[in-house]
Amino acid sequence: MHAFLKTGKLGSGGKGAGGSGSLKTGTGSANTPKPWVEKYRPKKISDVAEQDDVVAVLSKTMNGADFPNLLFYGPPGTGKTSTILAAARELYGKDLFGQRVLELNASDERGIQVIRDKVKNFAQNSVSSTKPDGSPCPSFKLVILDEADSMTHAAQAALRRTMEKSSRTTRFCLICNYVSRIIEPLTSRCSKFRFRPLGVAILEERLRSICNTENVNISDEGISALIEVSEGDLRRAITALQSVARLQSGREIKEEHVYDITGAVPQTWLRGLIEACASGSYDKLSAFVDDLMAEGYAAAQILLQIHDCIVEEDNLRDVQKAAVCEKIAVCDHRLLEGGDEYLQIMDLSCCLMQNLTK
Amino acid sequence: MSLWIDKYRPKELSKLDYHTEQAQHLKQLVDGGDFPHLLVTGPSGAGKKTRVVALLRQLYGPGTEKLRIEHQSVLTASKKKLEISTVASNYHLEVNPSDVGIHDRVVVQELIKTLASSHQLDTVGQRDFKVVVIVEADKLTKDAQHGLRRTMEKYMSTCRIILCANSTSKVIPAIRSRCLVVRVPAPTNEQIVSILQNICKKESLNLPIQLAEKIAVKSRRNLRRAILMCEACKVESYPFSSTQEVSLPDWEVFLRTTANMIVSEQSPNRLFEVRGRLYELLSHCVPTNAIFQGLLRELIQNVDGELKAEVTRLAAYHEHRLNLGSKAIYHLEAFVASFMALYKKFLEENMADMF
Ligand SMILES: Nc1ncnc2c1ncn2[C@@H]1O[C@H](COP(=O)(O)OP(=O)(O)O)[C@@H](O)[C@H]1O
Ligand SMILES: [Mg+2]
């Protein structure tokens, strides 16, 4: 086959993809630097911050309470995957983890057939309630369906039947960003937990503790900037922190370094856009937008930030603000559906121009 | 003989002509060892790809330039066979998943899984990960993007992903949260001028600064366009003169003429003629958003004041609808028709005022 692939074992297709993946993540020699998001992933459920409800329920199950089927939902980087992996590790220990836990995510084929065959086979047999060394462990297996919102409805329906039939031997944990994309018969069979975006205090504490361990030199404004741009997504905050730390390599990390790598549009550009609109000249505006787009700022990001400016703009009356904000919403929606960035920004700017020059 | 854009493409991070500080940062990122997934964004012609290629070389050395084109086939769940070609070296693989349309999820996953589970040939002095470069990542379906989420975490120890996109607007937050975003702004006009002059010096040509500036302006900060235009100028007439015409790409000239036709007459008959020309553009694979932008830019020149905003609104409205529909021509034509109606009404009202 292709020389590119000759370098190792071929085709992971035949094997359980979930299994081969989790083996991989376990290895990775100790001296290769690890991405901090992985390094600081909570190891125990007590390490999980902010999500008190789910931590409380899971802690009880560690002490023998019944383990319900679970549904975790919430925005990215709030600890959903980490929580269930930590819980599974605590329940089964390292040795049994591979045997008792089946992790399937959106990268694995999860059509109806896979749910019917693979999940069903896995869930079928009951298991003993002791580990090989005699210590107790739960008498059920665990199926983790990460990113369940990308499963088709047919596959979800198949899952529902499997879930019913194997309720004696197996527990399920579904994870998704959008709960609305999971069919009702599934959600009603699970204890639902919403994962909240992490609060400022917690983000700050985590970031500071990483900075201490990794000897990162960062100013207070730097930390605040990280918190602001992360919008409660700790993964994003940590990825950004590691990147700026690397880029600054030892020099003090300041606010602007953080904004620089997160794609936030600097205030001067936003002011410039509003001034170009206020000038009333279409040509000036068009030239300005050309430059703004050439800088590579994302239109969606511009909309997000211009919204804040509009709300505080003194030269607009409230009705005008409302009209512009409605336009922002329309343009944002169109962008999501594939609309051209230049055209949408121009459309919004024209609306802003009309309101500012009236 | 290769084109100047290929011949003078810098191969190393240290040789990049602009955003040198960013190039330095990327080098530090490589030296640090804990290399993250990257999302490289910027307008087209800003030099994203050049930067990525130089970055790969920094990671693995000149071996990344020994490229082969491979045709891979991937089976979907419904046993449909998909063919896709990839460009690969021993260290990385580049793929444009939008080639397979809505089946992009399967392709991306299979490629990454196969790559991630195959080990590096010689580990001495090498990285223990390979790189998958995904171009036009903003064209990935939502399905494919969702499929990437956990994959990016799971195979992190053996595989890094570099996504290239024009903008982050269409990349879902869960992916952005897993990448370091590297924004590559387009070069400024001054930077373009100096790059053109350097190239001409190497070609032993004498490029007048006025001409270089004219090309820079016409390129609209797209370096690829600028270099192509400069080479075209050389072919058209050398020695260069500072007053020489800089010709635009054929399709742009064609589009400009089309816009003039729309302005000079508004009638069903003219609409019919314009439709033929739009078909012509589409059959030459000119991107539909470029047609909209081009038409708007030309039409705007011929209307004034309030009307400009109205025409812009129409363009933004119809271009968006095109993305949801199945036939581009309907929406292009709808835009032209509504412009004609608007413009005709405007002319009639003005006429009436005059009497
Ligand atoms: N609640 C949390 N407590 C502690 N760390 C967290 C929390 N949420 C996210 N993280 C950090 O963010 C990273 C990604 O979290 P993850 O559980 O994968 O998020 P997701 O909710 O998207 O599955 C983890 O590696 C961890 O470092
Ligand atoms: Mg997750």
XYZ file of C-alpha atoms in Angstrom, chain B residues 70-284:
215
model
C -1.729 9.146 -3.319
C -5.166 7.956 -4.141
C -6.862 6.508 -1.153
C -10.172 4.836 -0.959
C -12.342 4.824 2.100
C -15.518 2.867 2.714
C -18.531 4.562 4.228
C -20.858 2.798 6.627
C -23.177 2.035 3.743
C -20.255 0.423 1.880
C -19.977 3.232 -0.596
C -16.421 3.553 -1.850
C -14.963 7.065 -1.755
C -11.871 8.033 -3.664
C -9.746 10.886 -2.460
C -6.283 12.003 -3.339
C -3.877 13.195 -0.710
C -0.444 14.742 -0.828
C 1.948 13.161 1.606
C 5.527 12.965 2.769
C 6.944 10.524 5.288
C 5.938 12.911 8.011
C 2.707 14.497 7.048
C -0.379 14.187 4.945
C -2.426 16.883 3.326
C -6.034 16.470 2.397
C -8.894 18.607 1.162
C -11.922 16.815 2.555
C -14.389 19.065 0.765
C -13.465 17.049 -2.346
C -15.769 14.306 -1.132
C -18.634 16.603 -0.177
C -20.933 15.375 2.531
C -18.857 12.274 3.169
C -15.996 14.278 4.579
C -16.438 12.958 8.100
C -15.593 9.372 7.184
C -12.573 10.406 5.164
C -11.118 12.654 7.841
C -11.579 10.046 10.526
C -10.148 7.166 8.566
C -7.097 9.147 7.517
C -6.384 10.368 11.018
C -6.915 6.989 12.613
C -4.706 5.188 10.139
C -2.049 7.818 10.463
C -2.206 7.967 14.229
C -1.886 4.244 14.643
C 1.132 3.916 12.365
C 4.450 4.623 13.995
C 7.209 6.869 12.821
C 9.752 5.019 10.699
C 12.922 6.137 12.424
C 12.424 7.758 15.755
C 15.955 9.057 16.097
C 15.831 12.796 16.261
C 12.261 12.743 15.043
C 8.978 13.699 16.570
C 6.707 11.042 17.892
C 3.789 12.550 16.064
C 2.851 13.076 12.462
C 0.831 15.923 11.074
C -2.413 15.947 9.148
C -2.971 19.172 7.243
C -6.608 19.833 6.434
C -7.079 22.595 3.880
C -10.317 24.506 3.405
C -11.303 23.474 6.899
C -14.095 26.034 6.903
C -15.794 23.937 4.273
C -15.928 20.882 6.521
C -19.490 19.870 7.263
C -20.684 20.264 10.833
C -20.818 16.493 10.949
C -17.117 16.216 10.159
C -16.247 18.930 12.643
C -18.154 17.185 15.390
C -16.323 14.030 14.459
C -13.000 15.741 14.985
C -13.647 16.800 18.572
C -12.623 13.749 20.570
C -10.366 12.477 17.810
C -8.171 15.493 18.335
C -7.777 14.640 22.010
C -7.521 10.921 21.703
C -4.809 10.693 19.104
C -2.896 13.684 20.411
C 0.159 11.599 21.339
C 0.768 10.423 17.774
C -0.889 12.986 15.605
C -1.252 16.742 15.296
C -3.755 18.471 13.107
C -3.216 21.708 11.233
C -6.444 23.207 9.952
C -6.273 25.929 7.310
C -9.272 28.204 6.886
C -10.129 31.632 5.577
C -11.857 32.505 8.784
C -12.792 30.969 12.098
C -16.435 31.956 11.653
C -17.396 28.555 10.329
C -15.295 26.464 12.659
C -17.323 25.197 15.619
C -16.304 26.419 19.098
C -15.441 22.899 20.262
C -12.720 22.675 17.603
C -11.455 26.178 18.236
C -11.161 25.272 21.893
C -8.731 22.501 20.925
C -6.431 24.531 18.680
C -3.993 27.357 18.829
C -5.336 29.915 16.387
C -2.641 31.404 14.155
C -3.954 34.428 12.285
C -2.072 35.305 9.117
C -3.022 38.827 7.988
C -2.602 39.667 4.317
C 0.648 41.508 3.516
C 0.382 45.294 3.316
C 0.812 47.123 0.018
C 4.346 48.136 1.015
C 5.236 44.535 1.782
C 3.846 43.426 -1.564
C 5.854 46.097 -3.364
C 9.062 44.984 -1.719
C 8.387 41.310 -2.437
C 7.711 42.075 -6.114
C 10.910 44.074 -6.314
C 12.893 41.234 -4.761
C 11.520 38.730 -7.206
C 12.287 40.977 -10.156
C 15.792 41.536 -8.885
C 16.343 37.781 -8.795
C 14.976 37.540 -12.329
C 17.332 40.387 -13.313
C 14.392 42.581 -14.283
C 13.985 46.239 -13.608
C 10.608 46.912 -11.983
C 9.636 50.603 -11.699
C 8.260 51.379 -8.250
C 5.133 53.015 -9.720
C 4.218 49.833 -11.507
C 4.861 47.741 -8.399
C 2.568 50.020 -6.441
C -0.116 49.838 -9.080
C -0.014 46.048 -8.983
C -0.145 46.041 -5.180
C -3.290 48.158 -5.176
C -4.975 46.049 -7.833
C -4.104 42.835 -6.018
C -6.192 43.931 -3.025
C -3.529 42.630 -0.654
C -3.593 39.176 -2.175
C 0.047 38.224 -2.654
C -0.626 35.329 -4.984
C -2.639 37.613 -7.252
C 0.042 40.279 -7.106
C 2.834 37.928 -8.164
C 0.705 36.424 -10.932
C -0.190 39.890 -12.226
C 3.428 40.948 -12.121
C 4.499 37.930 -14.132
C 1.669 38.580 -16.599
C 2.884 42.168 -17.002
C 6.331 40.853 -17.823
C 4.914 38.539 -20.479
C 2.824 41.332 -21.995
C 5.526 43.881 -22.314
C 9.101 44.083 -21.218
C 10.963 46.335 -20.488
C 8.402 47.467 -17.958
C 7.105 51.003 -18.148
C 5.740 52.802 -15.137
C 2.563 53.690 -17.013
C 1.916 50.173 -18.285
C -1.604 48.761 -17.897
C -2.004 46.054 -15.270
C -4.517 43.650 -16.665
C -6.956 41.919 -14.381
C -7.699 38.211 -14.637
C -10.047 37.436 -17.537
C -12.998 36.533 -15.393
C -12.857 39.857 -13.580
C -12.906 41.769 -16.828
C -15.829 39.630 -17.937
C -17.638 40.338 -14.680
C -17.054 44.052 -15.026
C -18.562 44.051 -18.512
C -21.516 42.099 -17.168
C -22.075 44.711 -14.470
C -21.967 47.468 -17.091
C -24.591 45.657 -19.114
C -26.857 45.545 -16.067
C -26.477 49.263 -15.499
C -26.983 50.290 -19.110
C -30.296 48.524 -19.663
C -32.961 47.002 -17.413
C -35.249 44.695 -19.337
C -36.251 41.020 -19.474
C -34.177 40.720 -22.577
C -31.064 42.068 -20.898
C -31.672 39.830 -17.911
C -31.673 36.896 -20.308
C -28.318 37.944 -21.741
C -26.870 38.428 -18.278
C -28.043 34.978 -17.284
C -25.989 33.504 -20.105
C -22.923 35.314 -18.854
C -23.481 34.186 -15.287
C -23.685 30.604 -16.525
C -20.409 31.172 -18.288
C -18.759 32.326 -15.047
C -20.174 29.398 -13.114
C -18.976 26.918 -15.694
C -15.474 28.303 -15.244
